[in-house]
Structures are given as C-alpha cells and as structure tokens.
PDB file of C-alpha atoms and ligand atoms in Angstrom:
ATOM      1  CA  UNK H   1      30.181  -5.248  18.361  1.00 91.00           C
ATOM      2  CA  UNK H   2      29.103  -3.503  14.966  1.00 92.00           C
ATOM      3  CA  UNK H   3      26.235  -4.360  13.471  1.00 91.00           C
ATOM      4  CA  UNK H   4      24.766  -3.361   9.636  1.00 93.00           C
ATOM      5  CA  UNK H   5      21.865  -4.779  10.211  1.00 92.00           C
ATOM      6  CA  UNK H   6      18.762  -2.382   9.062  1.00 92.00           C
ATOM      7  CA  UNK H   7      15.778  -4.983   9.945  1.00 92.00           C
ATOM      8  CA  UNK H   8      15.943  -3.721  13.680  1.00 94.00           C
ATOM      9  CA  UNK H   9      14.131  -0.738  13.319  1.00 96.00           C
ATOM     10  CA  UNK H  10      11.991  -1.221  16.895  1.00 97.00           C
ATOM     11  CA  UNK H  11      15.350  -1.212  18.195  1.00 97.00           C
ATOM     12  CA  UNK H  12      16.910   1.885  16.572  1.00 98.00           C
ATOM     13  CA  UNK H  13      14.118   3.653  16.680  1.00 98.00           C
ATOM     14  CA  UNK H  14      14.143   3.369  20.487  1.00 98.00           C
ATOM     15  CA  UNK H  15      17.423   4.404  20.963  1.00 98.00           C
ATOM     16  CA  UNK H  16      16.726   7.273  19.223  1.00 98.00           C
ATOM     17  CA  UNK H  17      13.875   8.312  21.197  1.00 98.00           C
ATOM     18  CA  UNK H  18      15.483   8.113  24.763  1.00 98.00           C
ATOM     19  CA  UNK H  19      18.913   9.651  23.093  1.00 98.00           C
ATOM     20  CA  UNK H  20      17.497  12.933  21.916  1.00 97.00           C
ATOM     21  CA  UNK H  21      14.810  12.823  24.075  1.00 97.00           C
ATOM     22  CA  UNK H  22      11.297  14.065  25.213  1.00 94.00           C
ATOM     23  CA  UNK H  23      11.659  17.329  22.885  1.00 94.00           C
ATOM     24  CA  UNK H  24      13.524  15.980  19.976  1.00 93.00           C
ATOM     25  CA  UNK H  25      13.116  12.584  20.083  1.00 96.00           C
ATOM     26  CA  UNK H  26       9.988  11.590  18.683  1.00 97.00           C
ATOM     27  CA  UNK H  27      10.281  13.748  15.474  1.00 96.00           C
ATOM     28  CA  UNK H  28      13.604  11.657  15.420  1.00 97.00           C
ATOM     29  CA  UNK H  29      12.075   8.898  15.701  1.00 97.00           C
ATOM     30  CA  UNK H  30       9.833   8.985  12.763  1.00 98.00           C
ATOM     31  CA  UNK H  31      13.062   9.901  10.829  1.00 98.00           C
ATOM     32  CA  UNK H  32      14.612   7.516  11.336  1.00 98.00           C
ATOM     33  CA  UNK H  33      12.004   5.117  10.463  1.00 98.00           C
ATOM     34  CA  UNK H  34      11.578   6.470   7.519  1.00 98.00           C
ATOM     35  CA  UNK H  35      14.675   6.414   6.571  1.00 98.00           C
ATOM     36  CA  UNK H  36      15.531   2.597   7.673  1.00 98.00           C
ATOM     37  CA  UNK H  37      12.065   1.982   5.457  1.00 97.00           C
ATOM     38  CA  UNK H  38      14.125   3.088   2.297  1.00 97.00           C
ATOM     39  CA  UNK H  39      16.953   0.765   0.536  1.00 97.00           C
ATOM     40  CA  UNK H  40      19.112   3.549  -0.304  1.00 97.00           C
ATOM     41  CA  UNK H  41      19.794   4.005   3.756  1.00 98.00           C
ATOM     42  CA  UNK H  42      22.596   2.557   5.607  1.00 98.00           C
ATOM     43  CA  UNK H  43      22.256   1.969   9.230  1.00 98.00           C
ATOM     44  CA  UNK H  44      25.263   0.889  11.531  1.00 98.00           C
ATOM     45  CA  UNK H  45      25.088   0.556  15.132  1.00 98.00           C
ATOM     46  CA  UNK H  46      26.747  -0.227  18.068  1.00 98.00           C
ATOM     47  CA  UNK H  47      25.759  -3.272  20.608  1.00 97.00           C
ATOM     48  CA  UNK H  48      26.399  -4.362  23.965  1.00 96.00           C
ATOM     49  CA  UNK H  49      25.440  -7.711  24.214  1.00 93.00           C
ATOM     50  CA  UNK H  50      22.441  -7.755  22.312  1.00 89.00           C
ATOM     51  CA  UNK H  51      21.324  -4.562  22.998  1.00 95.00           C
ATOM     52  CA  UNK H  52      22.032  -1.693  20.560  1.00 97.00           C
ATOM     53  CA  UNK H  53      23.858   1.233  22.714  1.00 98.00           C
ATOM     54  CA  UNK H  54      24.546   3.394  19.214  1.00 98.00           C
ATOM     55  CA  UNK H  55      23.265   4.273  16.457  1.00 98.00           C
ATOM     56  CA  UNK H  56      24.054   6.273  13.069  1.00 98.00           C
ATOM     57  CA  UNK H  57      22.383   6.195   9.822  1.00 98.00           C
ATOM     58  CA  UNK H  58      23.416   7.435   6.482  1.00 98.00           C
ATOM     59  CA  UNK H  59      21.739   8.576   3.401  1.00 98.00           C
ATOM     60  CA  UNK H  60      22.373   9.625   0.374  1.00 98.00           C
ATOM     61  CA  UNK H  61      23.393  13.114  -0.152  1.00 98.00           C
ATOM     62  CA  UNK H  62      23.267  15.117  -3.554  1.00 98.00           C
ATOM     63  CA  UNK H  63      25.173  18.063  -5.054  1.00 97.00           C
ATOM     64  CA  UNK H  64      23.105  19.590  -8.230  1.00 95.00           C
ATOM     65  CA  UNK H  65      26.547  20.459 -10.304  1.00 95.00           C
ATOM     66  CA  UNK H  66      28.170  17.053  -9.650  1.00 96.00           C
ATOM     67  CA  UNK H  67      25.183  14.264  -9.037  1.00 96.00           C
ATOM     68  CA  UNK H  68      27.853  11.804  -9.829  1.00 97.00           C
ATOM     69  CA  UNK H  69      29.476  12.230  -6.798  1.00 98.00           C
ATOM     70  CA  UNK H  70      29.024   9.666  -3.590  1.00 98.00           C
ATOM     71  CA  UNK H  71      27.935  11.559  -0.846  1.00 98.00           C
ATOM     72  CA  UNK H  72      26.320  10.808   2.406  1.00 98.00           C
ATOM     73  CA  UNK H  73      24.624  12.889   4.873  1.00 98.00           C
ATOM     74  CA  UNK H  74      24.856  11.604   8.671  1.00 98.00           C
ATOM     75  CA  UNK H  75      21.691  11.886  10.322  1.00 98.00           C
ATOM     76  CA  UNK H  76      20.842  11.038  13.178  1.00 98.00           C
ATOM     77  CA  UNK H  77      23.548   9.918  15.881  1.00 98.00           C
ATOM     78  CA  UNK H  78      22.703   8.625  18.864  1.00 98.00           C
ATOM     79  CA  UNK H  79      24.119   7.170  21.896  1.00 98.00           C
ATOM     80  CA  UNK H  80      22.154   5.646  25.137  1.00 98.00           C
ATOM     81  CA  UNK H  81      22.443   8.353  27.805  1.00 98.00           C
ATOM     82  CA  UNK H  82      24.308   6.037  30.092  1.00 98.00           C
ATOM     83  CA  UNK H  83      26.734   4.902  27.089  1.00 98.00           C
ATOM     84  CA  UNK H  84      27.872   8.713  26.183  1.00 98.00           C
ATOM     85  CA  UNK H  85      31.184   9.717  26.693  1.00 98.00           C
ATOM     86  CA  UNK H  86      32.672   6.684  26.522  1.00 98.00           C
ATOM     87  CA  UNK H  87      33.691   6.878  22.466  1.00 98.00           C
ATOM     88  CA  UNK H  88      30.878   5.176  21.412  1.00 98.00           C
ATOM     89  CA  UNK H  89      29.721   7.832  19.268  1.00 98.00           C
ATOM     90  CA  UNK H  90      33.757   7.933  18.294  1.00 98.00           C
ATOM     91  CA  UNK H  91      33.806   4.464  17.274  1.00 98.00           C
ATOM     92  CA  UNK H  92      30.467   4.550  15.224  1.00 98.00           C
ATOM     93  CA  UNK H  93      31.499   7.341  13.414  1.00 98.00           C
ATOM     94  CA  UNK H  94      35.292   5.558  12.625  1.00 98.00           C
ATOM     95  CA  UNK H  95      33.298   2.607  11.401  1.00 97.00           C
ATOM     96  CA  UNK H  96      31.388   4.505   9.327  1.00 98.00           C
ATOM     97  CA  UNK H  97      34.390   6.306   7.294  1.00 98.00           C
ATOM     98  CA  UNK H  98      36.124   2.683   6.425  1.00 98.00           C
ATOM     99  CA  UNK H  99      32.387   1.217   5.388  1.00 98.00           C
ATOM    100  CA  UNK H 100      31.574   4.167   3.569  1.00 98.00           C
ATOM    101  CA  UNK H 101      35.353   4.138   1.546  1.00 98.00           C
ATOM    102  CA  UNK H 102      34.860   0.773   0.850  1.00 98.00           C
ATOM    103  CA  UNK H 103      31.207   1.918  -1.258  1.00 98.00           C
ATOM    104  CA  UNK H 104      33.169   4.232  -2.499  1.00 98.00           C
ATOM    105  CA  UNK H 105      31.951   7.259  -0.817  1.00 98.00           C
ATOM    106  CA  UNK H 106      33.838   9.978  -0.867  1.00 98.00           C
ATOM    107  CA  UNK H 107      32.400  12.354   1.673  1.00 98.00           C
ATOM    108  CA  UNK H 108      30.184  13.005   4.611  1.00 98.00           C
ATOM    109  CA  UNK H 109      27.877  15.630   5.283  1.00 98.00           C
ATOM    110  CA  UNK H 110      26.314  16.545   8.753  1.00 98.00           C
ATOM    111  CA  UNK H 111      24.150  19.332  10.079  1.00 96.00           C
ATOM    112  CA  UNK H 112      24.966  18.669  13.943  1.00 95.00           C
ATOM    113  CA  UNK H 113      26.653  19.758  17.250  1.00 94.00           C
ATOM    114  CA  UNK H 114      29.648  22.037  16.363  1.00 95.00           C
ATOM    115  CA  UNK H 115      31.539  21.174  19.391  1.00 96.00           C
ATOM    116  CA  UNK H 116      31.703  17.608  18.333  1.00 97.00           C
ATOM    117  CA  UNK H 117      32.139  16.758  14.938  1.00 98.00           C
ATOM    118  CA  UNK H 118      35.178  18.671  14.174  1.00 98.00           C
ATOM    119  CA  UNK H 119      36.364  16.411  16.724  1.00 97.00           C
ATOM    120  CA  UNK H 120      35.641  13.726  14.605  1.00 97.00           C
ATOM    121  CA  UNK H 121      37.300  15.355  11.738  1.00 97.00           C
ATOM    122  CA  UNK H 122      34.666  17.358  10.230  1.00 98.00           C
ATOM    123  CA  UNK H 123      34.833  20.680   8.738  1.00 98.00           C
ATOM    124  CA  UNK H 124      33.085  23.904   7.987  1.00 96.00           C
ATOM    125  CA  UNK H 125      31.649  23.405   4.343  1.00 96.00           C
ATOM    126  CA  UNK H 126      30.658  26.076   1.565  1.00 91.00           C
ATOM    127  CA  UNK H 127      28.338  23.739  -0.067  1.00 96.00           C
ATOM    128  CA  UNK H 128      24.856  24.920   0.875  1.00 96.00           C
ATOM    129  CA  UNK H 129      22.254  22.607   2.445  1.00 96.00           C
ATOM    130  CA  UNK H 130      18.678  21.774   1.445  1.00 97.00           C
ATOM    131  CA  UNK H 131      17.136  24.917   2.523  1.00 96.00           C
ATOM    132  CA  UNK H 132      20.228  27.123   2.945  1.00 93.00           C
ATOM    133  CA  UNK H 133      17.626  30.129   3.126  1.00 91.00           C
ATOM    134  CA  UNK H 134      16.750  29.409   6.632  1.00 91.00           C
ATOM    135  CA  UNK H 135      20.543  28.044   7.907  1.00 90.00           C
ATOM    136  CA  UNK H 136      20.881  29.743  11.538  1.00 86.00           C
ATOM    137  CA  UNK H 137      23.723  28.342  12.388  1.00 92.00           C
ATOM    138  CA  UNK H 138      26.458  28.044   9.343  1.00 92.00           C
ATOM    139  CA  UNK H 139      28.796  26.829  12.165  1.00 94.00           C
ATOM    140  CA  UNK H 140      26.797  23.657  12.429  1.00 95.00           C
ATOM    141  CA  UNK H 141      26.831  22.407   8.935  1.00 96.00           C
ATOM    142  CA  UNK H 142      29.541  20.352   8.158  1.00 97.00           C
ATOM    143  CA  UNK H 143      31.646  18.030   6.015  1.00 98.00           C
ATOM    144  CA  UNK H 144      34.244  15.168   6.175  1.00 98.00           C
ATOM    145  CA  UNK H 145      36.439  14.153   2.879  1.00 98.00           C
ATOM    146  CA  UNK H 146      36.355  10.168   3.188  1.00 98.00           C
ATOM    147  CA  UNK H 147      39.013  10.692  -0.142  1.00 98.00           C
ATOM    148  CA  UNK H 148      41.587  13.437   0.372  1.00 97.00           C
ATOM    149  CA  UNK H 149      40.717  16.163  -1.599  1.00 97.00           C
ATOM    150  CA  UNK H 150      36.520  15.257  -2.907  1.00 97.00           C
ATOM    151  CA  UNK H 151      35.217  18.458  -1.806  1.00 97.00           C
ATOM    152  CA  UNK H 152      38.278  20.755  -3.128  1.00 96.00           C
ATOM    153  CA  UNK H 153      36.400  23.689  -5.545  1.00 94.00           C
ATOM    154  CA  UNK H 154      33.284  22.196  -4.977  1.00 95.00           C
ATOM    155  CA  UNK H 155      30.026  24.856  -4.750  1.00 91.00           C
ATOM    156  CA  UNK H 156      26.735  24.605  -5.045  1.00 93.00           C
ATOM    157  CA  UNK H 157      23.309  23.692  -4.189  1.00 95.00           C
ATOM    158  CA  UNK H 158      22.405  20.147  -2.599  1.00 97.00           C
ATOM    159  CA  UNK H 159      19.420  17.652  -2.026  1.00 98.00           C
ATOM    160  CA  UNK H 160      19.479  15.220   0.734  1.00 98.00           C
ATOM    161  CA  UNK H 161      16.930  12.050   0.855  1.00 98.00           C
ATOM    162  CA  UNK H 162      13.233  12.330   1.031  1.00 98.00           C
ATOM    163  CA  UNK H 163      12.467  12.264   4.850  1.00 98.00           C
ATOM    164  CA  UNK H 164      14.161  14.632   5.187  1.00 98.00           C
ATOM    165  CA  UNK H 165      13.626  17.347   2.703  1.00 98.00           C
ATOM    166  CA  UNK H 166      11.845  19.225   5.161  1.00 96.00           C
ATOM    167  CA  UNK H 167      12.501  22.728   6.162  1.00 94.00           C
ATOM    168  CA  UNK H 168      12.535  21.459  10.158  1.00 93.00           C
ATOM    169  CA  UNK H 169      15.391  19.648   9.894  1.00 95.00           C
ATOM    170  CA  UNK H 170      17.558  22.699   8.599  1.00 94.00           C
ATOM    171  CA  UNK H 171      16.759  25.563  10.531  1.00 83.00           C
ATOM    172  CA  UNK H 172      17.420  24.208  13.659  1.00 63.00           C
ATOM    173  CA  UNK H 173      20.706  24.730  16.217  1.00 51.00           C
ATOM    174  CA  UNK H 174      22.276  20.987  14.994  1.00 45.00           C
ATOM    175  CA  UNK H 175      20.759  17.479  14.917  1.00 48.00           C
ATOM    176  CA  UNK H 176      23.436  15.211  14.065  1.00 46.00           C
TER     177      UNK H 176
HETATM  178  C1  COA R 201      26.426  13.533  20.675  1.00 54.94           C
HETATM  179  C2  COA R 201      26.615  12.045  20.875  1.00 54.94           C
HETATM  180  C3  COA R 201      26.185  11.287  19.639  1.00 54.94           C
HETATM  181  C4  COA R 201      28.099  11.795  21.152  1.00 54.94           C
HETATM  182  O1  COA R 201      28.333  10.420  21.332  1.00 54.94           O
HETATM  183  P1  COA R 201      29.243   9.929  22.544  1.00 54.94           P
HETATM  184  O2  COA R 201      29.414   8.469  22.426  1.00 54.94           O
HETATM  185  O3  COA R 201      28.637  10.439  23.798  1.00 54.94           O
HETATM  186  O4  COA R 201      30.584  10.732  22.244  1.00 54.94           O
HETATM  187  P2  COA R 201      32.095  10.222  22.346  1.00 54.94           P
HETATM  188  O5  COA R 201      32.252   9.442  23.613  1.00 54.94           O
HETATM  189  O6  COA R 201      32.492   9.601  21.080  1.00 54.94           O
HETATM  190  O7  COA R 201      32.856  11.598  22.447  1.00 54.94           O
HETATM  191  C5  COA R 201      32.702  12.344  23.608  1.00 54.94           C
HETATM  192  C6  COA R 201      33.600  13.553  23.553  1.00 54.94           C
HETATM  193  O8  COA R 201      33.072  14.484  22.604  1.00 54.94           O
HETATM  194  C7  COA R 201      33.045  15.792  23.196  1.00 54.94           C
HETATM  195  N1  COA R 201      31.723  16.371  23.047  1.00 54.94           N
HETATM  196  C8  COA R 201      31.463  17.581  22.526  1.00 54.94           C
HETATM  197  N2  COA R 201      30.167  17.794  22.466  1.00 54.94           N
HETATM  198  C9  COA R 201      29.555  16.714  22.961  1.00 54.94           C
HETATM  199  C10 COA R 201      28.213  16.372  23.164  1.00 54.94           C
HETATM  200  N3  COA R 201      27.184  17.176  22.828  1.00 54.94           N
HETATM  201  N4  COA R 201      27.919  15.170  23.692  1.00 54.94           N
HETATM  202  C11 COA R 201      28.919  14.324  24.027  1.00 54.94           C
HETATM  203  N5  COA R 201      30.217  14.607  23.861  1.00 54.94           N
HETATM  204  C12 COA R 201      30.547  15.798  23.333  1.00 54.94           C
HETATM  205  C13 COA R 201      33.509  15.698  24.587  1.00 54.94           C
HETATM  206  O9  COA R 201      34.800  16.268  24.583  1.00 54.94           O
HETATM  207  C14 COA R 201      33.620  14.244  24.898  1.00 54.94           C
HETATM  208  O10 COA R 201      34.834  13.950  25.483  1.00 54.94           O
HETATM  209  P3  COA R 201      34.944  13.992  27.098  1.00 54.94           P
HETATM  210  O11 COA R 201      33.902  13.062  27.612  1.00 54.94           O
HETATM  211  O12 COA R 201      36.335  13.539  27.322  1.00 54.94           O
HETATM  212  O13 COA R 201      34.717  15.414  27.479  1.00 54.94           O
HETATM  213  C15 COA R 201      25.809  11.542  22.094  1.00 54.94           C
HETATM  214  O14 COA R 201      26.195  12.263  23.213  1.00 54.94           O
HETATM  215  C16 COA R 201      24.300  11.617  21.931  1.00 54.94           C
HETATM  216  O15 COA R 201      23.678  10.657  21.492  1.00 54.94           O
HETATM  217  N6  COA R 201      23.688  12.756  22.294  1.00 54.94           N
HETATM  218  C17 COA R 201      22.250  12.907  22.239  1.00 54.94           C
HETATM  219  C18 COA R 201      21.757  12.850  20.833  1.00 54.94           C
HETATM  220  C19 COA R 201      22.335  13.954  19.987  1.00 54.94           C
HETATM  221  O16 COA R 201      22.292  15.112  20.368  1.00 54.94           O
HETATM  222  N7  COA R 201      22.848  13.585  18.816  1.00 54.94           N
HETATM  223  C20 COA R 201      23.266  14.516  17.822  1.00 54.94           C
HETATM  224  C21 COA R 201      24.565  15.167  18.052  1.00 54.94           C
HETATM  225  S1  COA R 201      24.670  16.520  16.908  1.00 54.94           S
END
C-alpha cells in the first residue's frame, strides 16, 4: 500500500537508519527528519501491513535562471534490507512521477547510485548541483523530465532545501 502520510516520522526515520546503515545511516536519519519537519517536503512510502518497508522523500529543488520552475530533488530512498530487490524501490519511485505530475512538477533531480536510477529513467544532467565545486562523481548526479522536454536548454546554478545545503551531502559517491 502507498502511503503520503508525513506524521510518521519515528517510522521513516527508522527505516532509514537500518537501510543505509551503521555508516550512513544516522546522518540520514537526521535528514530526513529535518526534512519531514518542513511543509514544503513530500514523503511517500511503501507499507506492508502496517509497517513501512520504503521510503522516499522529496523536496523542493531550485534553478537560479528559472525559479519558476517545479522541481524536486529525491533524497533519500530507502528500502528495508530484506524488502530490496523486489521493486519496491521501483514502485516508490513510479508513484512518485504520477504524484509529482499531478502538482505539477515537472522534473526530478537526484544525486544517487548510478547503476540504478537510469534504470528508473534518469539521466545525466548539465545543471550543476548545490556545491558543484566539490562534485566527485558527475556520473551520479542526475535528472528525470516528469513533462517531456522541462529540462531541454536548461543551464545553470541550483539550490536545493535547507537540510540539505550542506557541502556533505554533495561530495560524496551517491546518496539517493
Ligand atoms: C537502492 C535501493 C533504494 C533500491 O531499492 P530496491 O527496492 O532494492 O530496488 P528495486 O527492487 O526497485 O530494483 C532492483 C534492481 O535495481 C538494480 N540495482 C542497481 N543498483 C542497485 C542497488 N544499489 N541496490 C539495489 N538494486 C540495484 C538491480 O538490477 C536490481 O534488479 P535485480 O535484483 O534484478 O538485479 C535499496 O536497495 C536501498 O534502500 N539501498 C540502501 C539505501 C541506499 O543506498 N539508498 C540510496 C540509493 S542511491
């Protein structure tokens, strides 16, 4: 079952620490609290019963040239160890594109695993993150046209939500 429902935060937050893990996960998990904490985040997830088994969360994302543009940034993704592989991840992120479309987003950014999201659909992007000084791997940053055609000619610096404006989260090898 899908869920929008943002008041679970012990919930998501806890997926996100045993997805990621000992290393990653607790910075993740303060992320993502402070992002559930904010109005302007979306938060859609994935439950089993009445357990959450995935998690994604959305946020707005800014381009300087064109701040009249409705873009997202995915950030993070996370599936239960014993619930990956199974298109879990697949299905969150299908959900997402229809219930983004229907705010009428028109694009998704991501920063995450290239060996995954261009599965999903994503592609490489020219727009240039946050702190595109310290990008190590270009091949990880990424983008997904919810509308045919939002990103065509599009350049330019960016500015993604407060929590994470922070230099850790874009220097890294991909968090998604
Ligand atoms: C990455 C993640 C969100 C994927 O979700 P998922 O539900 O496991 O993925 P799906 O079942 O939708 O897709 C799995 C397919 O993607 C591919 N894939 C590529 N990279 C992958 C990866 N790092 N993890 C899982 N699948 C990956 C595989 O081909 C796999 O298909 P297969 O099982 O037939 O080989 C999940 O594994 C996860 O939570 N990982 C830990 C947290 C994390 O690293 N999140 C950020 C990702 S940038």
């Amino acid at each position: 079952m899908i869920n929008k429902d943002k008041t679970k935060i012990k919930e998501i937050k806890a997926l996100h620490l045993e997805a990621f893990g000992t290393e990653e996960g607790p910075v993740i998990f303060k992320l993502v609290e402070d992002f559930l904490l904010r109005e302007d985040s979306i938060a859609i997830s994935v439950e089993e019963g009445c357990k959450i088994i995935g998690n994604v969360i959305f946020s707005p994302f800014i381009l300087e040239e064109y701040p009249e543009k409705k873009f997202f940034l995915l950030a993070p993704l996370g599936v239960l160890p014993e619930y990956q592989r199974k298109g879990v991840g697949k299905k969150l992120i299908e959900e997402s594109i229809g219930y983004l479309k229907s705010l009428g987003g028109e694009a998704i950014f991501v920063l995450g695993d290239p060996n995954y999201y261009p599965l999903r659909g994503f592609k490489l992007t020219t727009i240039k993150t946050p702190y595109s000084e310290i990008m190590r791997l270009p091949e990880a940053w990424m983008a997904l046209e919810i509308e045919e055609g939002a990103l065509k000619g599009l350049h330019g610096n960016s500015v993604a939500s407060k929590p994470i404006m922070k230099p850790m989260f874009w220097d890294t090898t991909g968090r998604g």
